[in-house]
Each structure stands twice: as structure tokens, then as C-alpha cells.
Amino acid sequence: MKYLILAYGSQRDYDAMSGRPTSGGPTWTPEEFEAMGAYMEKLNGDLAESGELVETRGLTAPVHARRVHQRDGEIVVTDGPYAETQEVLAGYWVVDCDSYDRATEIAQRLMHVPGPKDAYGDAVIDIRPIAESRHEMDL
Amino acid sequence: MTSGFEDLLRELAPQVLAALVRRYGNFDTAEDAVQEALLAAAQQWPAGGVPDNPKAWLITVASRRLTDLLRSESARQRRESTWVVPEHYTPAPTADDSLVLLFLCCHPSLSPPSQIALTLRAVGGLTTAEIARAFLVPEATMTRRISRAKQAVKASGVPFGLPADDRLPVVLHVLYLIFNEGYASTAGPSLHRVELSAEAIRLTRMVHRLRPDDAEVAGLLALMLLTDARRPARTGPNGELVPMAEQDRNLWNAKDIAEGVGLVTAALSRGEPGPYQLQAAIAAVHDESPSYAQTDWPQIVGLYELLLRFSDNPVVALNHAVAVAMVDGPLKGLALLDDRLGDDHRLHSVRAHLLEMSGDHAAARASYREAARRATSLPQQRYLNARADRLTD
């Protein structure tokens, strides 16, 4: 079964990771960022080795986002979500594993990623089962 | 900064900008980010050495800087606008970023001067100061023009890389204008601004490399090469203008002529020729002729007549009249002159030449003086006054 694991962040998180001081939040040191990267590499390596990893990517900062939506029947595009948006998608994994519980286990492992104190105080990860066909969505 | 760095940075600047804009959009902010990355390179490379992959280095630094700039409050407010996706989205057919950048700079919402300025800066990698110098305007004026152009592109909401091939004629026209400004400057003390014609040829070569089957692109490149080939003979030792009839043809650049003739010959074999191919064909007839007198004037008359079918252009009509005069005599040529170019020195200059050919020296002298008064460049004025001075009744 395939699951989509979604990790959320905010522009502030991206700023903090880039080493910029943020109001009220932690600022990452290069060593802390390095440790986070090493942890992620290990986790992804493990998932690749077990055959559970389909795909994973990190996304660029929210300031580069575009949103397509409708307004008065017209399709418009806006730059954004804007920097103050608290939760935007920061990265995702597609895993192919035995059960929802196993996918949840993987997501929990993601929660243990190292970082400065309080870096993940309000961190959120979502898991969504992936429908293999339209009929599964109809259930 | 050594000139080695300058050349490298100038070559890489448009590629880095194109990569950034293709990836993130935001042309106006991306351009600022690239400028800052170039500055960082100019400060760091001389001491620390050029990185192994300088382009990747610049893209990384510029991307970080773009993120920073977009974060800032002012940038964010500017971006809080909506835009509508054009109904017919067609991605650029080529993956080459330089061409996409060129198409972007020739944006339909921009005036030709803005298109030219933006092209020279974003694709040509010239600094604002260099462009300002080439067009003889104060740097502040050129800065404002470029800044307004970028805002206009932004405000138009047409995303990067759109539309593609239907903008090619505008791109070719902008390159043609850049070349002409470099070859026959409309103002100022020097007749040529070689850096502009060289840049136009370089960019047209690039478009030709990407669109090798487009006969008009080949025609424009041929036209530039065949015209530029005469540059060494076009001015005398004191910067004075030498008319084609008196040019030392040994000074013409044989390599450029061979390349231009090859290009236009191949292009013409592909069917109905367009205006650039016809102009290139005319230039080729001139360049291949052993002397002015031995020029195949009837063929040139025929080519101008084909060209006149595309547009009723008064300059083309003027050149046609000159060619007719060479075939059928000056009086036939004089009869074809029309007054639509009344304010332009070229009409008076041609009239003066034809009157001189017909033996009416008094009228010719008056026309030369009239032409000199209207000419804007000093070499042209000196040439025309000298022609008037040497005529005796």
C-alpha cells in the first residue's frame, strides 16, 4: 500500500534553517543543519534499502509558491502563500509499505529529526493513503 | 577585477538569470539577485579562485539572494497581486534559456527602446552604464527605462517564456535595430558603435543556432555579416564617411562575406524569401561585385522591387530610386524620389548625389548642404559638407 507523508513548515522555519535570526524562534547553526541532513539521509537510505521508499523531495521556501484559484469565475494565479502563512508543505515522501501503522512509524521517525531546541515545537506531519485507482476513491 | 573575470561573468550572467527566471519566475527581482551574485563573484573569485563550476556557484548564490529579496516586506507587498494565465499557454519549443530570455525581453507590452535596453542588459550582459553610453543617454535615464521595463513585464502578468514563436519577428526586429544603431549611429561623434553591432551579431548567431531552419533568421544574420564586412572601408583615416562607390574593397572582410553569402544562398533556396533575406541578397550582390561600376544594378533593382511588395517603406523606396538611377540614369532616379522622408537627411543626400550625377552642380550643392543640416552624426555632416565644398558650377 502506498502512503503520502507530508511534512509542514513555515517561512520562519526556512529562515531559521538558513541561519537567519527569527523572532522568538531558534536559529540553526551549520552543525545543527548538518546533523539534520545526515539524519534524513540515513532515514531515506534505510527506507530505500527496505524497498519502502518510492519518492521523497524537499520543497523550496514558501516565498516561491504560486497558487491557482478561481475568482468570479475566472482562473487567477497569485504569488503565495505569503511568508506569514504558518503551515505550508515543506517536503513529502511516498512510501510503499505493509500497513498504515508502518507508515505512521516512519512518520514518527521523521519527528525525531535532530535540530536546535524548540525547532519543532509545533511541527506537523500528515499521512494520507494513496488511492491506486478512481474506484478506491469512491469507496 | 581582471578582464578574464569580466568576460566569464558577462558570458554567464544571462545563463544564470535565465535559469533563475525559468525556475522561480519573478523576472524583476531575479535580475537584482543575479546582479548581487555577480558582485559577490567579482569580490570573492580574484582572491579565492574561480569555483570548479562557476555557473552553478552563481545560480546557488543568486537563488539564495532571490529568496532573501522575496522575503523582504517591500518585495512581498509588490508580489501580492493576482494575474490571469493567458488562455493559450504554449511552452517555448526549445529548452534553451537564452532564447526564452530574449523572447521575454521583447515583450509586447514594451516599447522598442525598452525592448532593446532590456535585451542588451539581460541577454547581452551589458551593464546599465554601457547601454547608456551606447545610446548617449544619462545612466540615470537608462536605469529608469530598464526599471520601468521590468515593472511593465511584471505588471503584464504574462509568465516567463510566453508566447514563443509568434514573438520571433519582434525579436529579429530588435536585433536589427541594435545592429543598425551600432553600424550607423544616429547621433554622436563616432560613426560606429562596434560593441552594439558585435552584440547584435552574437545574439542573432545564437538565435540562428537554435532556429537553424528559419530562413528569415538566417537572412538577418547574413544581412548583418554582409553589411558589417564593409565596416573597415567605411571610414577614412580621420573618421570621415567613405561612400560605397569610393570604398577600398580590399579592406572588406572576405570571411564574413563568404559566410553571409553562404547563409543567404541556402536560405533563398527554401522558397518565398522574406524581407531580411531580400536585404541580405542585395548586400551580397554589392559585396561580391569587383567594383561599384560593375555592380549588377538590374538585379538590385529587381530585389528592391520584391522588397517593396512587403512594405511601402520610404527608405527602401529611396534605395530603389538609387538603383534605378544606376541602371537608367539619374533623371529616372530623381523622378522616383518621394518626399515622405522630407525631414530625413538621407532623402536630401540621395537627391544631391543624383543631381551631381546629372551635372546640375548648383542644385546638388544646395541639396548636400540641406542634407548636412539634417544629419545628426558628425561624420555624416562632415562628409556631406565636403561633397558640397568640392562641387564647382
Coordinates of C-alpha atoms in Angstrom, one line a residue:
Chain A
M1 CA 0.0 0.0 0.0
K2 CA 1.2 3.5 -0.8
Y3 CA 1.1 6.4 1.6
L4 CA 1.9 10.1 1.2
I5 CA 3.7 11.5 4.1
L6 CA 3.6 15.3 4.2
A7 CA 5.9 17.5 6.4
Y8 CA 4.9 21.0 7.0
G9 CA 6.9 24.1 7.8
S10 CA 6.6 27.9 7.7
Q11 CA 8.7 30.6 6.1
R12 CA 10.0 31.1 9.6
D13 CA 11.3 27.6 9.7
Y14 CA 13.0 28.0 6.4
D15 CA 14.6 31.3 7.6
A16 CA 15.7 29.6 10.8
M17 CA 17.3 26.7 8.9
S18 CA 19.1 29.2 6.6
G19 CA 20.8 30.6 9.8
R20 CA 18.8 33.8 9.9
P21 CA 17.7 35.0 13.3
T22 CA 14.0 34.7 13.7
S23 CA 11.8 36.5 16.3
G24 CA 11.2 34.1 19.2
G25 CA 12.4 31.0 17.4
P26 CA 15.7 29.2 17.3
T27 CA 18.4 29.9 14.8
W28 CA 20.2 26.9 13.3
T29 CA 23.9 26.6 13.4
P30 CA 25.7 25.0 10.4
E31 CA 26.4 21.9 12.6
E32 CA 22.8 21.5 13.5
F33 CA 21.7 21.8 9.9
E34 CA 24.4 19.2 9.0
A35 CA 23.1 16.8 11.7
M36 CA 19.5 17.2 10.4
G37 CA 20.7 16.4 6.8
A38 CA 22.6 13.4 8.0
Y39 CA 19.6 12.1 9.9
M40 CA 17.4 12.5 6.8
E41 CA 19.9 10.8 4.6
K42 CA 20.1 7.8 7.0
L43 CA 16.3 7.6 7.2
N44 CA 15.9 7.8 3.4
G45 CA 18.7 5.3 2.9
D46 CA 17.0 2.8 5.3
L47 CA 13.7 3.2 3.5
A48 CA 15.3 2.7 0.1
E49 CA 17.1 -0.4 1.4
S50 CA 13.9 -1.9 2.8
G51 CA 12.2 -1.2 -0.5
E52 CA 9.6 1.1 1.0
L53 CA 10.8 4.4 -0.5
V54 CA 9.0 5.4 -3.7
E55 CA 10.0 9.0 -3.8
T56 CA 10.9 11.9 -1.5
R57 CA 11.6 15.5 -2.1
G58 CA 12.0 18.7 -0.1
L59 CA 10.4 21.8 -1.4
T60 CA 11.8 25.3 -1.8
A61 CA 10.8 28.1 0.5
P62 CA 7.2 29.2 0.5
V63 CA 8.1 32.6 -1.0
H64 CA 8.5 30.8 -4.3
A65 CA 5.0 29.4 -4.2
R66 CA 2.2 30.2 -6.7
R67 CA -1.5 29.5 -6.1
V68 CA -4.0 29.0 -8.8
H69 CA -7.6 29.6 -7.9
Q70 CA -10.9 30.9 -9.1
R71 CA -12.3 34.4 -8.6
D72 CA -15.6 35.4 -10.1
G73 CA -15.5 32.5 -12.5
E74 CA -12.0 33.5 -13.7
I75 CA -8.9 31.5 -13.1
V76 CA -6.3 33.7 -11.4
V77 CA -2.8 33.0 -10.2
T78 CA -1.3 34.6 -7.1
D79 CA 2.2 34.6 -5.7
G80 CA 2.0 33.0 -2.3
P81 CA 1.1 31.5 0.2
Y82 CA 2.8 34.5 1.7
A83 CA 5.5 34.5 4.2
E84 CA 3.3 34.8 7.2
T85 CA 1.5 31.6 6.4
Q86 CA 2.2 29.3 9.3
E87 CA 1.9 25.9 7.7
V88 CA 2.9 25.1 4.2
L89 CA 4.1 21.9 2.7
A90 CA 7.9 21.6 3.1
G91 CA 8.6 18.1 1.9
Y92 CA 7.0 14.8 1.1
W93 CA 7.6 11.1 1.0
V94 CA 5.8 8.5 -1.0
V95 CA 6.3 5.2 0.8
D96 CA 5.1 1.7 -0.2
C97 CA 4.8 -0.3 2.9
D98 CA 2.8 -3.1 4.6
S99 CA 0.3 -1.0 6.6
Y100 CA -0.9 2.3 7.7
D101 CA 0.8 1.6 11.1
R102 CA 4.1 1.1 9.4
A103 CA 3.7 4.4 7.5
T104 CA 2.9 6.0 10.9
E105 CA 6.0 4.6 12.3
I106 CA 8.1 6.1 9.5
A107 CA 6.4 9.5 10.2
Q108 CA 7.2 9.2 13.8
R109 CA 10.8 8.6 13.0
L110 CA 10.7 11.8 11.0
M111 CA 9.6 13.6 14.1
H112 CA 12.8 12.6 15.8
V113 CA 15.0 14.6 13.4
P114 CA 17.6 16.5 15.3
G115 CA 17.6 20.3 15.5
P116 CA 18.0 23.2 17.8
K117 CA 15.9 23.3 20.9
D118 CA 12.2 24.1 20.2
A119 CA 12.8 23.9 16.5
Y120 CA 9.9 21.5 16.0
G121 CA 7.6 22.6 18.8
D122 CA 4.7 23.0 16.5
A123 CA 5.8 20.5 13.8
V124 CA 3.0 18.7 12.0
I125 CA 3.2 15.7 9.7
D126 CA 0.3 14.2 7.8
I127 CA -0.1 10.8 6.4
R128 CA -2.6 10.1 3.5
P129 CA -3.2 6.7 2.0
I130 CA -2.8 6.9 -1.8
A131 CA -5.7 5.6 -3.9
E132 CA -4.4 3.2 -6.5
S133 CA -7.4 3.9 -8.8
R134 CA -10.5 6.0 -9.0
H135 CA -12.6 3.1 -7.7
E136 CA -10.7 3.2 -4.4
M137 CA -11.5 6.9 -4.0
D138 CA -15.2 6.0 -4.5
L139 CA -15.3 3.7 -1.5
Chain B
M1 CA 38.5 42.6 -11.3
T2 CA 40.6 41.3 -14.2
S3 CA 39.2 41.2 -17.7
G4 CA 39.2 37.4 -17.6
F5 CA 36.6 37.5 -14.8
E6 CA 34.6 40.2 -16.6
D7 CA 34.4 38.0 -19.8
L8 CA 33.4 35.0 -17.8
L9 CA 30.8 36.8 -15.8
R10 CA 29.4 38.5 -18.8
E11 CA 29.0 35.2 -20.6
L12 CA 27.4 33.5 -17.5
A13 CA 25.2 36.4 -16.4
P14 CA 22.3 35.8 -18.9
Q15 CA 22.5 32.0 -18.4
V16 CA 22.2 32.4 -14.6
L17 CA 19.4 34.9 -15.0
A18 CA 17.6 32.6 -17.4
A19 CA 18.0 29.6 -15.1
L20 CA 16.6 31.6 -12.2
V21 CA 13.7 33.1 -14.0
R22 CA 12.8 29.7 -15.6
R23 CA 12.8 28.1 -12.2
Y24 CA 11.2 30.8 -10.0
G25 CA 9.6 33.4 -12.2
N26 CA 9.9 36.9 -10.7
F27 CA 11.9 38.4 -13.5
D28 CA 12.4 41.8 -11.9
T29 CA 13.6 40.5 -8.5
A30 CA 15.6 37.7 -10.1
E31 CA 17.6 40.3 -12.1
D32 CA 18.5 42.1 -8.9
A33 CA 19.5 38.8 -7.3
V34 CA 21.8 37.9 -10.3
Q35 CA 23.4 41.4 -10.1
E36 CA 24.2 40.8 -6.5
A37 CA 25.6 37.3 -7.2
L38 CA 27.8 38.8 -9.9
L39 CA 29.1 41.4 -7.5
A40 CA 29.8 38.6 -4.9
A41 CA 31.7 36.7 -7.5
A42 CA 33.7 39.8 -8.5
Q43 CA 34.7 40.3 -4.9
Q44 CA 35.4 36.7 -4.0
W45 CA 36.9 35.0 -7.1
P46 CA 40.0 37.1 -7.6
A47 CA 41.2 36.1 -4.1
G48 CA 39.7 32.7 -3.6
G49 CA 39.9 31.5 -7.2
V50 CA 37.1 30.6 -9.7
P51 CA 35.0 27.7 -8.4
D52 CA 35.0 24.4 -10.3
N53 CA 31.6 25.1 -11.7
P54 CA 31.2 28.9 -11.8
K55 CA 27.7 28.8 -13.3
A56 CA 26.4 26.5 -10.6
W57 CA 28.1 28.7 -8.0
L58 CA 26.4 31.8 -9.4
I59 CA 23.0 30.1 -9.6
T60 CA 23.2 28.9 -6.0
V61 CA 24.2 32.4 -4.7
A62 CA 21.6 34.1 -6.8
S63 CA 18.9 31.7 -5.8
R64 CA 19.6 32.4 -2.1
R65 CA 19.6 36.1 -2.7
L66 CA 16.3 35.8 -4.6
T67 CA 14.8 34.1 -1.6
D68 CA 16.1 36.8 0.7
L69 CA 14.8 39.6 -1.6
L70 CA 11.4 38.0 -1.9
R71 CA 11.2 37.7 1.9
S72 CA 11.6 41.3 2.5
E73 CA 8.4 43.2 3.3
S74 CA 8.6 45.5 0.3
A75 CA 9.1 42.7 -2.1
R76 CA 6.2 40.8 -0.6
Q77 CA 3.8 43.6 -0.9
R78 CA 4.8 44.0 -4.5
R79 CA 4.0 40.4 -5.1
E80 CA 0.6 40.5 -3.6
S81 CA -1.0 40.9 -6.9
T82 CA -3.0 38.5 -9.0
W83 CA -2.6 37.7 -12.6
V84 CA -4.5 35.8 -15.1
V85 CA -3.0 32.9 -17.1
P86 CA -3.3 33.5 -20.8
E87 CA -5.8 31.2 -22.4
H88 CA -3.4 29.7 -24.9
Y89 CA -0.4 28.6 -23.0
T90 CA 2.2 27.2 -25.3
P91 CA 5.6 26.4 -23.7
A92 CA 8.6 27.6 -25.6
P93 CA 9.5 24.9 -28.0
T94 CA 13.2 25.0 -27.1
A95 CA 14.8 24.3 -23.8
D96 CA 17.4 27.0 -24.4
D97 CA 17.1 29.6 -21.7
S98 CA 18.9 32.3 -23.6
L99 CA 16.3 32.3 -26.3
V100 CA 13.4 32.3 -23.8
L101 CA 15.1 35.3 -22.1
L102 CA 15.3 37.0 -25.5
F103 CA 11.6 36.5 -26.1
L104 CA 10.8 37.8 -22.7
C105 CA 12.8 41.0 -23.2
C106 CA 10.9 41.5 -26.5
H107 CA 7.7 41.6 -24.5
P108 CA 4.8 43.1 -26.4
S109 CA 4.0 45.5 -23.6
L110 CA 7.3 47.2 -24.0
S111 CA 8.3 50.0 -26.4
P112 CA 11.2 49.2 -28.8
P113 CA 13.7 51.3 -26.8
S114 CA 12.8 49.4 -23.7
Q115 CA 12.9 46.1 -25.5
I116 CA 16.4 47.0 -26.7
A117 CA 17.6 48.1 -23.3
L118 CA 16.3 45.1 -21.6
T119 CA 17.7 42.7 -24.2
L120 CA 21.2 44.3 -24.0
R121 CA 21.2 44.1 -20.3
A122 CA 19.6 40.7 -19.6
V123 CA 20.7 38.7 -22.7
G124 CA 23.8 40.7 -23.7
G125 CA 25.1 41.1 -20.2
L126 CA 25.9 44.8 -20.8
T127 CA 25.9 47.0 -17.7
T128 CA 23.4 49.8 -17.5
A129 CA 26.3 52.3 -17.8
E130 CA 27.5 50.6 -21.0
I131 CA 24.0 50.7 -22.5
A132 CA 23.5 54.3 -21.5
R133 CA 26.9 55.2 -23.1
A134 CA 26.0 53.3 -26.3
F135 CA 22.7 55.2 -26.6
L136 CA 24.1 58.5 -25.4
V137 CA 21.6 59.0 -22.6
P138 CA 22.5 59.7 -18.9
E139 CA 22.9 56.5 -16.9
A140 CA 20.0 57.6 -14.6
T141 CA 17.7 57.7 -17.6
M142 CA 18.7 54.3 -18.7
T143 CA 18.3 52.9 -15.2
R144 CA 14.7 54.3 -15.1
R145 CA 14.0 52.9 -18.5
I146 CA 15.1 49.4 -17.5
S147 CA 13.4 49.6 -14.2
R148 CA 10.1 50.7 -15.9
A149 CA 10.5 47.9 -18.5
K150 CA 10.9 45.3 -15.8
Q151 CA 7.8 46.6 -14.0
A152 CA 5.8 46.5 -17.2
V153 CA 6.8 42.9 -17.8
K154 CA 5.8 42.1 -14.2
A155 CA 2.5 44.0 -14.4
S156 CA 1.5 42.4 -17.7
G157 CA 1.4 39.1 -15.8
V158 CA 2.4 37.1 -18.9
P159 CA 4.5 34.3 -17.4
F160 CA 8.1 33.7 -18.5
G161 CA 8.7 32.1 -21.8
L162 CA 5.4 33.1 -23.4
P163 CA 4.4 33.3 -26.2
A164 CA 7.0 31.6 -28.2
D165 CA 7.5 31.6 -31.9
D166 CA 5.0 34.4 -32.8
R167 CA 7.3 36.8 -31.0
L168 CA 10.2 35.8 -33.2
P169 CA 9.6 38.7 -35.7
V170 CA 9.8 41.2 -32.8
V171 CA 13.0 39.6 -31.6
L172 CA 14.5 39.8 -35.0
H173 CA 13.4 43.4 -35.3
V174 CA 15.0 44.3 -32.0
L175 CA 18.3 42.6 -33.1
Y176 CA 18.1 44.5 -36.4
L177 CA 17.7 47.8 -34.5
I178 CA 20.6 47.1 -32.2
F179 CA 22.7 46.3 -35.2
N180 CA 21.7 49.4 -37.1
E181 CA 22.4 51.6 -34.0
G182 CA 25.9 50.0 -33.9
Y183 CA 26.6 50.2 -37.6
A184 CA 25.2 53.6 -38.4
S185 CA 24.8 55.5 -35.2
T186 CA 22.0 58.1 -35.4
A187 CA 23.8 60.5 -33.1
G188 CA 27.2 61.4 -31.6
P189 CA 30.7 61.9 -32.6
S190 CA 31.6 58.4 -33.8
L191 CA 30.0 56.6 -36.8
H192 CA 30.2 53.1 -35.4
R193 CA 29.4 51.7 -32.1
V194 CA 31.1 48.4 -32.8
E195 CA 30.2 46.9 -29.5
L196 CA 26.5 47.2 -30.4
S197 CA 26.8 45.6 -33.9
A198 CA 29.0 42.9 -32.5
E199 CA 26.5 42.2 -29.8
A200 CA 23.6 42.1 -32.4
I201 CA 25.6 39.6 -34.5
R202 CA 26.4 37.4 -31.5
L203 CA 22.8 37.3 -30.4
T204 CA 21.5 36.7 -33.9
R205 CA 24.0 33.9 -34.3
M206 CA 22.6 32.4 -31.1
V207 CA 19.0 32.6 -32.5
H208 CA 20.2 31.0 -35.7
R209 CA 21.9 28.2 -33.9
L210 CA 18.6 27.5 -32.1
R211 CA 16.4 28.0 -35.2
P212 CA 18.6 26.7 -38.0
D213 CA 15.7 26.1 -40.3
D214 CA 14.2 29.6 -40.1
A215 CA 15.1 31.3 -43.4
E216 CA 14.5 34.8 -42.1
V217 CA 16.8 34.3 -39.1
A218 CA 19.5 33.1 -41.5
G219 CA 18.7 36.1 -43.7
L220 CA 19.1 38.5 -40.8
L221 CA 22.4 37.0 -39.8
A222 CA 23.6 37.1 -43.4
L223 CA 22.5 40.8 -43.7
M224 CA 24.4 41.7 -40.6
L225 CA 27.6 39.9 -41.7
L226 CA 27.4 41.2 -45.3
T227 CA 26.9 44.8 -44.0
D228 CA 29.4 44.6 -41.2
A229 CA 32.0 43.2 -43.6
R230 CA 32.3 46.7 -45.2
R231 CA 33.0 48.4 -41.9
P232 CA 36.8 48.6 -42.3
A233 CA 36.4 50.5 -45.5
R234 CA 33.5 52.7 -44.5
T235 CA 35.5 55.4 -42.7
G236 CA 38.7 57.1 -43.7
P237 CA 41.8 57.8 -41.5
N238 CA 40.1 60.8 -39.8
G239 CA 36.8 59.1 -39.1
E240 CA 35.1 60.5 -42.2
L241 CA 32.4 58.6 -44.1
V242 CA 33.5 56.9 -47.3
P243 CA 30.6 56.2 -49.6
M244 CA 30.4 52.7 -51.1
A245 CA 31.4 53.9 -54.6
E246 CA 34.8 55.0 -53.2
Q247 CA 35.5 52.3 -50.7
D248 CA 38.6 50.2 -51.0
R249 CA 37.0 46.8 -51.5
N250 CA 40.3 45.1 -50.5
L251 CA 39.5 46.1 -46.9
W252 CA 36.2 44.3 -46.9
N253 CA 36.1 41.3 -44.6
A254 CA 36.2 38.3 -47.0
K255 CA 35.5 35.7 -44.3
D256 CA 32.3 37.5 -43.3
I257 CA 31.2 38.0 -46.9
A258 CA 31.8 34.2 -47.6
E259 CA 29.7 33.3 -44.6
G260 CA 26.9 35.7 -45.3
V261 CA 26.7 34.7 -49.0
G262 CA 26.6 31.1 -48.0
L263 CA 23.8 31.8 -45.4
V264 CA 21.6 33.8 -47.7
T265 CA 22.1 31.4 -50.7
A266 CA 20.9 28.5 -48.6
A267 CA 18.0 30.5 -47.2
L268 CA 16.8 31.7 -50.5
S269 CA 16.6 28.1 -51.8
R270 CA 13.9 27.4 -49.3
G271 CA 11.1 29.2 -51.1
E272 CA 9.4 32.6 -50.8
P273 CA 12.0 34.9 -49.4
G274 CA 11.2 37.4 -46.6
P275 CA 12.4 40.9 -46.2
Y276 CA 15.7 40.1 -44.3
Q277 CA 16.7 37.6 -46.9
L278 CA 16.0 40.1 -49.7
Q279 CA 18.1 42.8 -48.0
A280 CA 20.8 40.2 -47.4
A281 CA 20.6 39.3 -51.1
I282 CA 21.1 42.9 -52.1
A283 CA 24.0 43.2 -49.7
A284 CA 25.5 40.1 -51.2
V285 CA 25.3 41.5 -54.8
H286 CA 27.2 44.6 -53.6
D287 CA 29.8 42.6 -51.6
E288 CA 30.5 40.2 -54.5
S289 CA 30.9 42.9 -57.1
P290 CA 34.6 43.8 -58.0
S291 CA 33.7 47.5 -58.2
Y292 CA 30.8 49.9 -57.8
A293 CA 30.5 50.4 -61.5
Q294 CA 30.4 46.7 -62.2
T295 CA 27.7 46.1 -59.7
D296 CA 24.7 44.1 -61.1
W297 CA 22.3 47.0 -60.8
P298 CA 19.4 45.5 -62.7
Q299 CA 19.4 42.6 -60.2
I300 CA 19.5 45.1 -57.3
V301 CA 16.5 47.0 -58.8
G302 CA 14.6 43.7 -59.0
L303 CA 15.4 42.7 -55.4
Y304 CA 14.2 46.2 -54.2
E305 CA 11.0 45.8 -56.2
L306 CA 10.4 42.4 -54.4
L307 CA 11.2 44.1 -51.1
L308 CA 8.7 46.9 -51.8
R309 CA 6.0 44.4 -52.0
F310 CA 6.4 43.6 -48.3
S311 CA 6.0 47.1 -47.1
D312 CA 5.8 50.6 -48.6
N313 CA 8.9 51.6 -46.7
P314 CA 10.2 55.1 -47.7
V315 CA 13.9 54.1 -47.1
V316 CA 13.5 51.0 -49.3
A317 CA 11.9 53.2 -51.9
L318 CA 14.8 55.6 -51.7
N319 CA 17.3 52.8 -52.2
H320 CA 15.3 51.6 -55.1
A321 CA 15.5 55.0 -56.7
V322 CA 19.3 55.0 -56.4
A323 CA 19.5 51.5 -58.1
V324 CA 17.1 52.7 -60.9
A325 CA 19.4 55.7 -61.4
M326 CA 22.4 53.4 -61.8
V327 CA 20.5 51.4 -64.5
D328 CA 18.5 54.1 -66.3
G329 CA 20.3 57.3 -65.4
P330 CA 20.0 59.9 -62.7
L331 CA 16.9 61.6 -64.1
K332 CA 14.9 58.4 -63.8
G333 CA 16.1 58.0 -60.2
L334 CA 15.2 61.7 -59.3
A335 CA 11.7 61.1 -60.7
L336 CA 11.2 58.3 -58.2
L337 CA 12.2 60.2 -55.1
D338 CA 9.2 60.8 -52.9
D339 CA 9.0 63.4 -50.2
R340 CA 7.9 61.2 -47.3
L341 CA 11.4 61.4 -46.0
G342 CA 11.5 65.2 -46.1
D343 CA 12.9 65.5 -42.6
D344 CA 15.5 62.8 -43.1
H345 CA 19.0 63.7 -44.3
R346 CA 19.1 60.6 -46.5
L347 CA 16.5 61.9 -49.0
H348 CA 18.5 65.1 -49.4
S349 CA 21.7 63.2 -49.6
V350 CA 20.4 60.9 -52.4
R351 CA 18.9 63.8 -54.3
A352 CA 22.3 65.6 -54.0
H353 CA 24.1 62.6 -55.4
L354 CA 21.7 62.1 -58.3
L355 CA 21.8 65.8 -59.1
E356 CA 25.6 65.7 -59.1
M357 CA 25.5 62.7 -61.5
S358 CA 23.1 64.6 -63.8
G359 CA 25.6 67.5 -63.9
D360 CA 23.4 70.1 -62.0
H361 CA 26.1 71.1 -59.6
A362 CA 24.4 74.2 -58.2
A363 CA 21.3 72.2 -57.2
A364 CA 23.4 69.3 -55.9
R365 CA 25.4 71.6 -53.7
A366 CA 22.2 73.1 -52.2
S367 CA 20.9 69.6 -51.5
Y368 CA 24.2 68.5 -49.9
R369 CA 24.0 71.5 -47.5
E370 CA 20.4 70.7 -46.8
A371 CA 21.3 67.1 -46.0
A372 CA 24.2 68.1 -43.8
R373 CA 21.9 70.4 -41.8
R374 CA 19.6 67.5 -41.1
A375 CA 22.2 64.8 -40.4
T376 CA 22.6 64.1 -36.7
S377 CA 26.0 62.4 -36.7
L378 CA 29.2 64.5 -37.1
P379 CA 30.9 62.2 -39.6
Q380 CA 27.9 62.4 -41.8
Q381 CA 27.7 66.1 -41.6
R382 CA 31.5 66.4 -42.4
Y383 CA 31.1 64.1 -45.4
L384 CA 28.1 66.0 -46.8
N385 CA 29.7 69.4 -46.4
A386 CA 32.8 68.2 -48.0
R387 CA 30.8 66.9 -51.0
A388 CA 29.2 70.4 -51.3
D389 CA 32.6 72.1 -51.0
R390 CA 34.2 70.3 -53.8
L391 CA 31.5 70.9 -56.4
T392 CA 32.1 73.7 -58.8
D393 CA 29.5 75.2 -61.1

